[in-house]
Amino acid sequence: MTTISGKCLCGAVAFEADRTSNRVDACHCDACRRWSGHFWASVNVRRETVKFLRGEEKVVWFRSSAEVRRGFCTQCGSALFWQPDRHPVHHHIFAISAGSIDKPTGLALSEHIFVGEKGDYYGIADGLPQKTGH
Ligand SMILES: [Zn+2]
Ligand SMILES: [Zn+2]
């Protein structure tokens, strides 16, 4: 178990969490691309290990589907969290944007998911696994 820390662009929201893996997934689905501005790269932690150091009240949650909500800083707009809070099995997952994690992150991009929905303006040529689903 390793503790990671991160914050949004303006710094109003800061947090820590325990990660169990160093894997970063890059999601190329339509929703993640629109929300993040490109593709969404995140690390999964367990929801109960997330501790807000400040600004939890500045996080606004947008419900992007019946089972999933996405959290962003209401002050600067940074996309921070993806969370399947209403998923019957995976509700304990709390995905944190890789870009918000403080360096050294100890993380490594590990795979691309939903590549069938990726944007048409870029290629993926880093040799990592590519999945059409997740
Ligand atoms: Zn902010
Ligand atoms: Zn996605």
mmCIF file of C-alpha atoms and ligand atoms in Angstrom:
data_model
loop_
_atom_site.group_PDB
_atom_site.id
_atom_site.type_symbol
_atom_site.label_atom_id
_atom_site.label_comp_id
_atom_site.label_asym_id
_atom_site.label_seq_id
_atom_site.Cartn_x
_atom_site.Cartn_y
_atom_site.Cartn_z
ATOM 1 C CA MET A 1 0.000 0.000 0.000
ATOM 2 C CA THR A 2 1.389 3.374 -1.043
ATOM 3 C CA THR A 3 -0.053 6.765 -0.283
ATOM 4 C CA ILE A 4 -0.441 9.185 -3.149
ATOM 5 C CA SER A 5 -1.403 12.834 -2.939
ATOM 6 C CA GLY A 6 -2.853 15.224 -5.445
ATOM 7 C CA LYS A 7 -4.666 18.459 -6.049
ATOM 8 C CA CYS A 8 -6.623 20.417 -8.618
ATOM 9 C CA LEU A 9 -5.201 23.261 -10.706
ATOM 10 C CA CYS A 10 -6.181 26.065 -8.296
ATOM 11 C CA GLY A 11 -5.251 24.023 -5.222
ATOM 12 C CA ALA A 12 -8.609 24.432 -3.475
ATOM 13 C CA VAL A 13 -9.108 20.651 -3.520
ATOM 14 C CA ALA A 14 -6.303 18.465 -2.157
ATOM 15 C CA PHE A 15 -6.436 14.819 -1.198
ATOM 16 C CA GLU A 16 -4.568 11.645 -0.321
ATOM 17 C CA ALA A 17 -5.383 8.015 -0.988
ATOM 18 C CA ASP A 18 -3.791 4.586 -0.735
ATOM 19 C CA ARG A 19 -3.143 2.921 -4.024
ATOM 20 C CA THR A 20 -2.849 -0.824 -4.354
ATOM 21 C CA SER A 21 -1.403 -0.743 -7.861
ATOM 22 C CA ASN A 22 0.678 1.663 -9.940
ATOM 23 C CA ARG A 23 -1.406 1.077 -13.067
ATOM 24 C CA VAL A 24 -2.872 3.996 -14.977
ATOM 25 C CA ASP A 25 -5.671 3.272 -17.437
ATOM 26 C CA ALA A 26 -6.324 5.601 -20.356
ATOM 27 C CA CYS A 27 -10.011 5.668 -21.300
ATOM 28 C CA HIS A 28 -10.820 6.855 -24.800
ATOM 29 C CA CYS A 29 -14.630 6.631 -24.565
ATOM 30 C CA ASP A 30 -16.787 9.515 -25.759
ATOM 31 C CA ALA A 31 -17.767 10.571 -22.242
ATOM 32 C CA CYS A 32 -14.192 10.595 -20.924
ATOM 33 C CA ARG A 33 -12.899 12.501 -23.937
ATOM 34 C CA ARG A 34 -15.534 15.203 -23.651
ATOM 35 C CA TRP A 35 -15.102 15.482 -19.919
ATOM 36 C CA SER A 36 -11.300 15.522 -19.798
ATOM 37 C CA GLY A 37 -10.568 17.384 -23.010
ATOM 38 C CA HIS A 38 -8.618 14.473 -24.536
ATOM 39 C CA PHE A 39 -8.615 11.040 -22.937
ATOM 40 C CA TRP A 40 -9.049 10.268 -19.267
ATOM 41 C CA ALA A 41 -6.036 8.728 -17.533
ATOM 42 C CA SER A 42 -6.615 7.602 -13.966
ATOM 43 C CA VAL A 43 -5.454 5.362 -11.157
ATOM 44 C CA ASN A 44 -7.920 3.297 -9.114
ATOM 45 C CA VAL A 45 -7.915 3.483 -5.349
ATOM 46 C CA ARG A 46 -10.387 2.166 -2.821
ATOM 47 C CA ARG A 47 -13.025 4.714 -1.955
ATOM 48 C CA GLU A 48 -12.611 4.338 1.797
ATOM 49 C CA THR A 49 -8.922 5.327 1.643
ATOM 50 C CA VAL A 50 -9.608 8.742 0.082
ATOM 51 C CA LYS A 51 -8.912 11.559 2.550
ATOM 52 C CA PHE A 52 -9.544 15.175 1.660
ATOM 53 C CA LEU A 53 -6.854 17.495 3.019
ATOM 54 C CA ARG A 54 -8.959 20.453 1.967
ATOM 55 C CA GLY A 55 -11.784 21.499 -0.307
ATOM 56 C CA GLU A 56 -14.080 18.455 -0.255
ATOM 57 C CA GLU A 57 -16.973 20.937 -0.315
ATOM 58 C CA LYS A 58 -15.569 22.441 -3.552
ATOM 59 C CA VAL A 59 -15.991 19.148 -5.396
ATOM 60 C CA VAL A 60 -19.091 19.072 -7.577
ATOM 61 C CA TRP A 61 -20.346 15.684 -8.740
ATOM 62 C CA PHE A 62 -21.865 15.313 -12.191
ATOM 63 C CA ARG A 63 -23.868 12.143 -12.777
ATOM 64 C CA SER A 64 -22.723 10.999 -16.230
ATOM 65 C CA SER A 65 -24.680 7.730 -16.217
ATOM 66 C CA ALA A 66 -27.019 5.821 -13.945
ATOM 67 C CA GLU A 67 -24.113 4.190 -12.093
ATOM 68 C CA VAL A 68 -21.290 6.687 -12.471
ATOM 69 C CA ARG A 69 -20.563 10.158 -11.144
ATOM 70 C CA ARG A 70 -17.633 12.435 -12.000
ATOM 71 C CA GLY A 71 -16.129 14.960 -9.620
ATOM 72 C CA PHE A 72 -14.508 18.264 -10.524
ATOM 73 C CA CYS A 73 -13.337 21.391 -8.748
ATOM 74 C CA THR A 74 -16.077 23.983 -8.851
ATOM 75 C CA GLN A 75 -13.486 26.771 -8.674
ATOM 76 C CA CYS A 76 -11.058 25.828 -11.487
ATOM 77 C CA GLY A 77 -12.898 23.037 -13.341
ATOM 78 C CA SER A 78 -10.184 20.386 -13.007
ATOM 79 C CA ALA A 79 -11.557 16.912 -13.721
ATOM 80 C CA LEU A 80 -10.484 14.899 -10.678
ATOM 81 C CA PHE A 81 -12.555 11.815 -9.934
ATOM 82 C CA TRP A 82 -14.533 9.085 -11.665
ATOM 83 C CA GLN A 83 -16.650 7.019 -9.339
ATOM 84 C CA PRO A 84 -19.175 4.222 -10.012
ATOM 85 C CA ASP A 85 -20.992 4.950 -6.752
ATOM 86 C CA ARG A 86 -24.221 3.213 -7.792
ATOM 87 C CA HIS A 87 -22.613 0.167 -9.388
ATOM 88 C CA PRO A 88 -23.743 -2.983 -7.549
ATOM 89 C CA VAL A 89 -20.229 -4.505 -7.501
ATOM 90 C CA HIS A 90 -17.684 -1.792 -8.235
ATOM 91 C CA HIS A 91 -19.027 1.002 -6.027
ATOM 92 C CA HIS A 92 -15.838 0.874 -3.912
ATOM 93 C CA ILE A 93 -13.718 2.014 -6.867
ATOM 94 C CA PHE A 94 -12.553 5.596 -6.808
ATOM 95 C CA ALA A 95 -10.546 6.643 -9.881
ATOM 96 C CA ILE A 96 -8.304 9.681 -9.534
ATOM 97 C CA SER A 97 -6.996 11.566 -12.558
ATOM 98 C CA ALA A 98 -3.336 10.735 -13.105
ATOM 99 C CA GLY A 99 -2.643 14.366 -13.974
ATOM 100 C CA SER A 100 -3.707 15.540 -10.522
ATOM 101 C CA ILE A 101 -1.237 13.312 -8.643
ATOM 102 C CA ASP A 102 1.872 14.951 -7.183
ATOM 103 C CA LYS A 103 5.262 13.869 -8.540
ATOM 104 C CA PRO A 104 6.956 11.518 -8.146
ATOM 105 C CA THR A 105 3.745 9.604 -8.792
ATOM 106 C CA GLY A 106 5.218 6.104 -8.936
ATOM 107 C CA LEU A 107 2.562 5.420 -11.564
ATOM 108 C CA ALA A 108 2.852 4.026 -15.084
ATOM 109 C CA LEU A 109 0.412 4.028 -17.977
ATOM 110 C CA SER A 110 -0.580 0.395 -18.452
ATOM 111 C CA GLU A 111 -3.380 0.091 -20.999
ATOM 112 C CA HIS A 112 -5.812 1.867 -23.275
ATOM 113 C CA ILE A 113 -9.526 1.091 -22.921
ATOM 114 C CA PHE A 114 -12.537 1.839 -25.115
ATOM 115 C CA VAL A 115 -10.199 2.489 -28.033
ATOM 116 C CA GLY A 116 -13.126 1.863 -30.400
ATOM 117 C CA GLU A 117 -14.515 5.251 -29.344
ATOM 118 C CA LYS A 118 -11.233 7.159 -29.484
ATOM 119 C CA GLY A 119 -10.944 10.496 -31.236
ATOM 120 C CA ASP A 120 -9.991 10.515 -34.916
ATOM 121 C CA TYR A 121 -7.265 13.137 -34.490
ATOM 122 C CA TYR A 122 -4.601 10.991 -32.788
ATOM 123 C CA GLY A 123 -3.031 7.571 -32.874
ATOM 124 C CA ILE A 124 -1.985 5.247 -30.081
ATOM 125 C CA ALA A 125 1.505 3.920 -30.737
ATOM 126 C CA ASP A 126 3.075 3.315 -27.342
ATOM 127 C CA GLY A 127 2.834 -0.477 -27.629
ATOM 128 C CA LEU A 128 0.610 -0.865 -24.566
ATOM 129 C CA PRO A 129 -2.455 -3.149 -24.692
ATOM 130 C CA GLN A 130 -5.523 -1.685 -26.383
ATOM 131 C CA LYS A 131 -9.006 -2.910 -25.472
ATOM 132 C CA THR A 132 -12.265 -2.110 -27.222
ATOM 133 C CA GLY A 133 -14.096 -2.313 -23.878
ATOM 134 C CA HIS A 134 -12.660 -2.030 -20.399
HETATM 135 ZN ZN ZN B 1 -9.512 23.888 -8.241
HETATM 136 ZN ZN ZN B 2 -14.349 6.429 -20.334
#
